[in-house]
Amino acid sequence: MRLEAITWDRLGDRLAERLLDLEPADGSAWTRVALDGAPAARPGDLAERIGEALRVRGRPSLAVGTEGFLRPASLRLEYGHQDVESYYNGWYDIGALWREVFDPLGPGGDGRVLPDLWDPVTDRATRSPHARLAPGGVLLLHGPFLLRHWFPLDLSVHLVLTPGALRRRTPEPEHWTLPAFERYDEETDPSGTADVLVRADDPRRPAWNG
């Protein structure tokens, strides 16, 4: 696949412009976007850029990170602090994401989204208030492994790193997570299934498939 060089700011603008004309396929009043990528690819930064680009264009948005939907430590660390299977299948509360984020933004939803649920530092519920996303607004969900859960997405963006770049940009204490991303690539093929592919090996010079 041919990729063209772009700046991060320009990428945010181009994706925002694409979202302005995107109609949800299921008749929802909200557009739902996934920014999928390993933490080392910093998908949350791209979500922020898109959100700002939408704001100046008069379109509301809400960025939600999956790190706010971690399961309690007693569950995600049941098999140890470095269990790859748990990290891949058990760290994130997918049921809560459906219930608190996607259901309110589906057809007939009320737009009241819980932006986060669990604080991994205190290992307690965040007790954050619900955020109301106005009709016509855009959900920007960011985090890893998003394309394997059949979320009702209107646009999917995958930030890809080569294995070497992923290892370099992942802090050494977190290298134990790398096999999970290899498995994700093999089982889900996010580079082949995402609507938009962004190569993020060099944090200063991304490239995308337009």
Short mmCIF file of C-alpha atoms in Angstrom, two decimals:
data_model
loop_
_atom_site.label_atom_id
_atom_site.label_comp_id
_atom_site.label_asym_id
_atom_site.label_seq_id
_atom_site.Cartn_x
_atom_site.Cartn_y
_atom_site.Cartn_z
CA MET A 1 0.00 0.00 0.00
CA ARG A 2 1.34 3.41 -0.96
CA LEU A 3 1.56 5.97 1.84
CA GLU A 4 2.21 9.68 1.51
CA ALA A 5 4.02 11.88 3.99
CA ILE A 6 1.95 14.35 6.00
CA THR A 7 2.29 16.40 9.19
CA TRP A 8 0.30 15.50 12.28
CA ASP A 9 -1.55 18.83 12.21
CA ARG A 10 -2.47 18.39 8.57
CA LEU A 11 -3.54 14.82 9.25
CA GLY A 12 -5.89 16.04 11.98
CA ASP A 13 -7.34 18.60 9.58
CA ARG A 14 -7.82 16.09 6.76
CA LEU A 15 -9.54 13.57 9.00
CA ALA A 16 -11.77 16.26 10.50
CA GLU A 17 -12.79 17.38 7.02
CA ARG A 18 -13.65 13.80 6.13
CA LEU A 19 -15.80 13.47 9.23
CA LEU A 20 -17.83 16.57 8.43
CA ASP A 21 -19.45 14.78 5.50
CA LEU A 22 -19.65 11.28 7.01
CA GLU A 23 -23.14 9.99 7.71
CA PRO A 24 -23.50 7.17 10.30
CA ALA A 25 -24.55 4.04 8.47
CA ASP A 26 -27.01 2.89 11.14
CA GLY A 27 -28.94 6.15 11.36
CA SER A 28 -27.36 7.27 14.61
CA ALA A 29 -27.20 10.98 15.39
CA TRP A 30 -23.51 10.64 16.26
CA THR A 31 -20.40 9.69 14.27
CA ARG A 32 -18.20 7.11 16.01
CA VAL A 33 -14.48 6.97 15.22
CA ALA A 34 -11.76 4.62 16.46
CA LEU A 35 -8.13 5.75 16.70
CA ASP A 36 -6.58 2.32 17.09
CA GLY A 37 -2.97 1.82 18.06
CA ALA A 38 -0.48 0.67 20.64
CA PRO A 39 0.27 3.16 23.42
CA ALA A 40 3.66 3.76 21.78
CA ALA A 41 1.87 5.11 18.69
CA ARG A 42 0.06 7.69 20.86
CA PRO A 43 -3.42 7.44 19.33
CA GLY A 44 -4.71 9.81 21.99
CA ASP A 45 -2.58 12.62 20.56
CA LEU A 46 -4.22 12.17 17.16
CA ALA A 47 -7.65 12.14 18.81
CA GLU A 48 -6.84 15.51 20.40
CA ARG A 49 -5.74 16.96 17.05
CA ILE A 50 -8.90 15.78 15.32
CA GLY A 51 -11.03 17.11 18.17
CA GLU A 52 -9.42 20.54 17.92
CA ALA A 53 -9.81 20.56 14.14
CA LEU A 54 -13.50 19.69 14.54
CA ARG A 55 -13.95 22.39 17.17
CA VAL A 56 -12.74 25.19 14.91
CA ARG A 57 -15.13 23.85 12.26
CA GLY A 58 -18.05 24.07 14.64
CA ARG A 59 -18.49 20.34 15.24
CA PRO A 60 -18.55 19.01 18.83
CA SER A 61 -16.55 15.93 19.72
CA LEU A 62 -15.65 13.81 22.72
CA ALA A 63 -12.38 11.90 23.11
CA VAL A 64 -12.58 8.74 25.19
CA GLY A 65 -9.49 6.66 26.00
CA THR A 66 -9.71 2.97 26.78
CA GLU A 67 -7.20 3.49 29.60
CA GLY A 68 -10.17 4.91 31.51
CA PHE A 69 -11.99 1.60 31.12
CA LEU A 70 -9.46 -0.76 32.63
CA ARG A 71 -10.87 -3.54 34.77
CA PRO A 72 -10.00 -3.61 38.50
CA ALA A 73 -6.50 -4.83 39.32
CA SER A 74 -7.92 -7.92 41.05
CA LEU A 75 -9.27 -9.04 37.66
CA ARG A 76 -6.72 -7.83 35.14
CA LEU A 77 -3.75 -8.94 37.26
CA GLU A 78 -5.28 -12.20 38.44
CA TYR A 79 -2.60 -14.21 36.62
CA GLY A 80 0.29 -11.86 37.37
CA HIS A 81 1.51 -8.44 36.32
CA GLN A 82 2.95 -9.62 32.99
CA ASP A 83 0.44 -12.12 31.66
CA VAL A 84 0.10 -11.52 27.91
CA GLU A 85 -3.19 -13.41 27.60
CA SER A 86 -4.78 -11.26 30.31
CA TYR A 87 -3.46 -8.09 28.71
CA TYR A 88 -4.91 -9.06 25.36
CA ASN A 89 -8.28 -10.36 26.52
CA GLY A 90 -8.91 -9.16 30.04
CA TRP A 91 -7.48 -5.74 30.82
CA TYR A 92 -10.17 -3.57 29.24
CA ASP A 93 -13.82 -3.55 30.25
CA ILE A 94 -15.35 -4.00 26.81
CA GLY A 95 -18.83 -4.48 28.26
CA ALA A 96 -18.61 -1.09 29.96
CA LEU A 97 -17.50 0.56 26.72
CA TRP A 98 -20.58 -0.84 25.00
CA ARG A 99 -22.88 0.15 27.86
CA GLU A 100 -21.48 3.56 28.75
CA VAL A 101 -20.16 4.82 25.40
CA PHE A 102 -21.62 3.08 22.37
CA ASP A 103 -25.19 2.40 23.50
CA PRO A 104 -25.85 6.08 24.37
CA LEU A 105 -24.52 7.07 20.92
CA GLY A 106 -26.48 4.51 18.96
CA PRO A 107 -29.85 4.95 17.26
CA GLY A 108 -32.30 6.18 19.88
CA GLY A 109 -29.52 6.99 22.37
CA ASP A 110 -29.53 10.06 24.58
CA GLY A 111 -25.90 11.13 24.01
CA ARG A 112 -24.96 10.84 27.70
CA VAL A 113 -21.53 9.19 27.72
CA LEU A 114 -19.41 8.18 30.66
CA PRO A 115 -15.93 9.43 29.68
CA ASP A 116 -14.08 7.09 32.06
CA LEU A 117 -14.90 4.45 34.62
CA TRP A 118 -11.80 3.25 36.48
CA ASP A 119 -8.63 4.93 37.73
CA PRO A 120 -5.73 2.46 37.43
CA VAL A 121 -3.57 4.47 39.86
CA THR A 122 -6.03 4.41 42.77
CA ASP A 123 -7.76 1.23 41.54
CA ARG A 124 -11.09 2.84 42.25
CA ALA A 125 -14.05 4.04 40.25
CA THR A 126 -13.44 7.54 38.89
CA ARG A 127 -17.01 8.68 39.60
CA SER A 128 -16.74 11.09 36.67
CA PRO A 129 -19.99 12.76 35.64
CA HIS A 130 -21.57 11.86 32.33
CA ALA A 131 -20.75 14.08 29.36
CA ARG A 132 -23.52 14.90 26.92
CA LEU A 133 -22.46 14.86 23.28
CA ALA A 134 -24.83 16.93 21.16
CA PRO A 135 -26.46 15.31 18.12
CA GLY A 136 -24.10 15.61 15.17
CA GLY A 137 -21.11 15.24 17.47
CA VAL A 138 -18.18 12.87 17.00
CA LEU A 139 -16.90 10.20 19.36
CA LEU A 140 -13.10 9.79 19.18
CA LEU A 141 -12.32 6.50 20.91
CA HIS A 142 -8.60 5.83 21.21
CA GLY A 143 -6.59 2.89 22.47
CA PRO A 144 -5.21 -0.54 21.50
CA PHE A 145 -7.01 -3.57 20.06
CA LEU A 146 -10.13 -1.61 19.09
CA LEU A 147 -10.85 -3.34 15.80
CA ARG A 148 -11.47 -6.79 17.27
CA HIS A 149 -14.67 -6.01 19.19
CA TRP A 150 -17.22 -5.24 16.45
CA PHE A 151 -17.88 -1.76 17.76
CA PRO A 152 -20.33 0.19 15.55
CA LEU A 153 -17.72 2.42 13.96
CA ASP A 154 -18.28 4.90 11.17
CA LEU A 155 -14.55 5.40 10.60
CA SER A 156 -11.56 3.39 11.80
CA VAL A 157 -8.00 4.72 11.83
CA HIS A 158 -5.10 2.41 12.64
CA LEU A 159 -1.73 3.83 13.69
CA VAL A 160 0.82 1.22 12.72
CA LEU A 161 4.40 0.77 13.91
CA THR A 162 6.91 -1.68 12.51
CA PRO A 163 8.00 -4.29 15.07
CA GLY A 164 11.32 -2.49 15.49
CA ALA A 165 9.69 0.91 16.03
CA LEU A 166 7.15 -0.58 18.42
CA ARG A 167 9.95 -2.08 20.52
CA ARG A 168 12.01 1.16 20.47
CA ARG A 169 9.09 3.35 21.44
CA THR A 170 7.67 1.05 24.11
CA PRO A 171 9.27 1.57 27.55
CA GLU A 172 11.39 -1.44 28.48
CA PRO A 173 9.27 -2.38 31.53
CA GLU A 174 6.33 -2.80 29.10
CA HIS A 175 8.13 -4.97 26.54
CA TRP A 176 6.25 -7.97 27.91
CA THR A 177 3.13 -6.58 26.13
CA LEU A 178 4.69 -6.79 22.65
CA PRO A 179 3.52 -10.37 21.89
CA ALA A 180 -0.07 -9.16 22.33
CA PHE A 181 0.35 -6.71 19.46
CA GLU A 182 1.87 -9.43 17.28
CA ARG A 183 -1.19 -11.56 17.99
CA TYR A 184 -3.51 -8.65 17.21
CA ASP A 185 -1.85 -8.17 13.84
CA GLU A 186 -2.15 -11.87 13.03
CA GLU A 187 -5.75 -12.33 14.16
CA THR A 188 -7.34 -9.01 13.22
CA ASP A 189 -5.09 -7.54 10.49
CA PRO A 190 -5.83 -3.93 11.53
CA SER A 191 -3.61 -2.55 8.74
CA GLY A 192 -5.77 -4.32 6.19
CA THR A 193 -9.18 -3.71 7.75
CA ALA A 194 -8.97 -0.09 8.96
CA ASP A 195 -10.47 2.63 6.77
CA VAL A 196 -7.39 4.81 7.24
CA LEU A 197 -3.83 3.66 7.87
CA VAL A 198 -1.25 5.94 9.48
CA ARG A 199 2.41 4.94 9.63
CA ALA A 200 3.81 6.36 12.86
CA ASP A 201 7.34 4.91 13.02
CA ASP A 202 8.90 8.37 13.08
CA PRO A 203 6.95 10.52 15.55
CA ARG A 204 7.96 13.62 13.57
CA ARG A 205 7.04 12.37 10.09
CA PRO A 206 3.86 10.31 9.80
CA ALA A 207 2.55 8.95 6.52
CA TRP A 208 -0.93 7.82 5.56
CA ASN A 209 -2.93 6.23 2.78
CA GLY A 210 -5.16 9.28 2.23
#
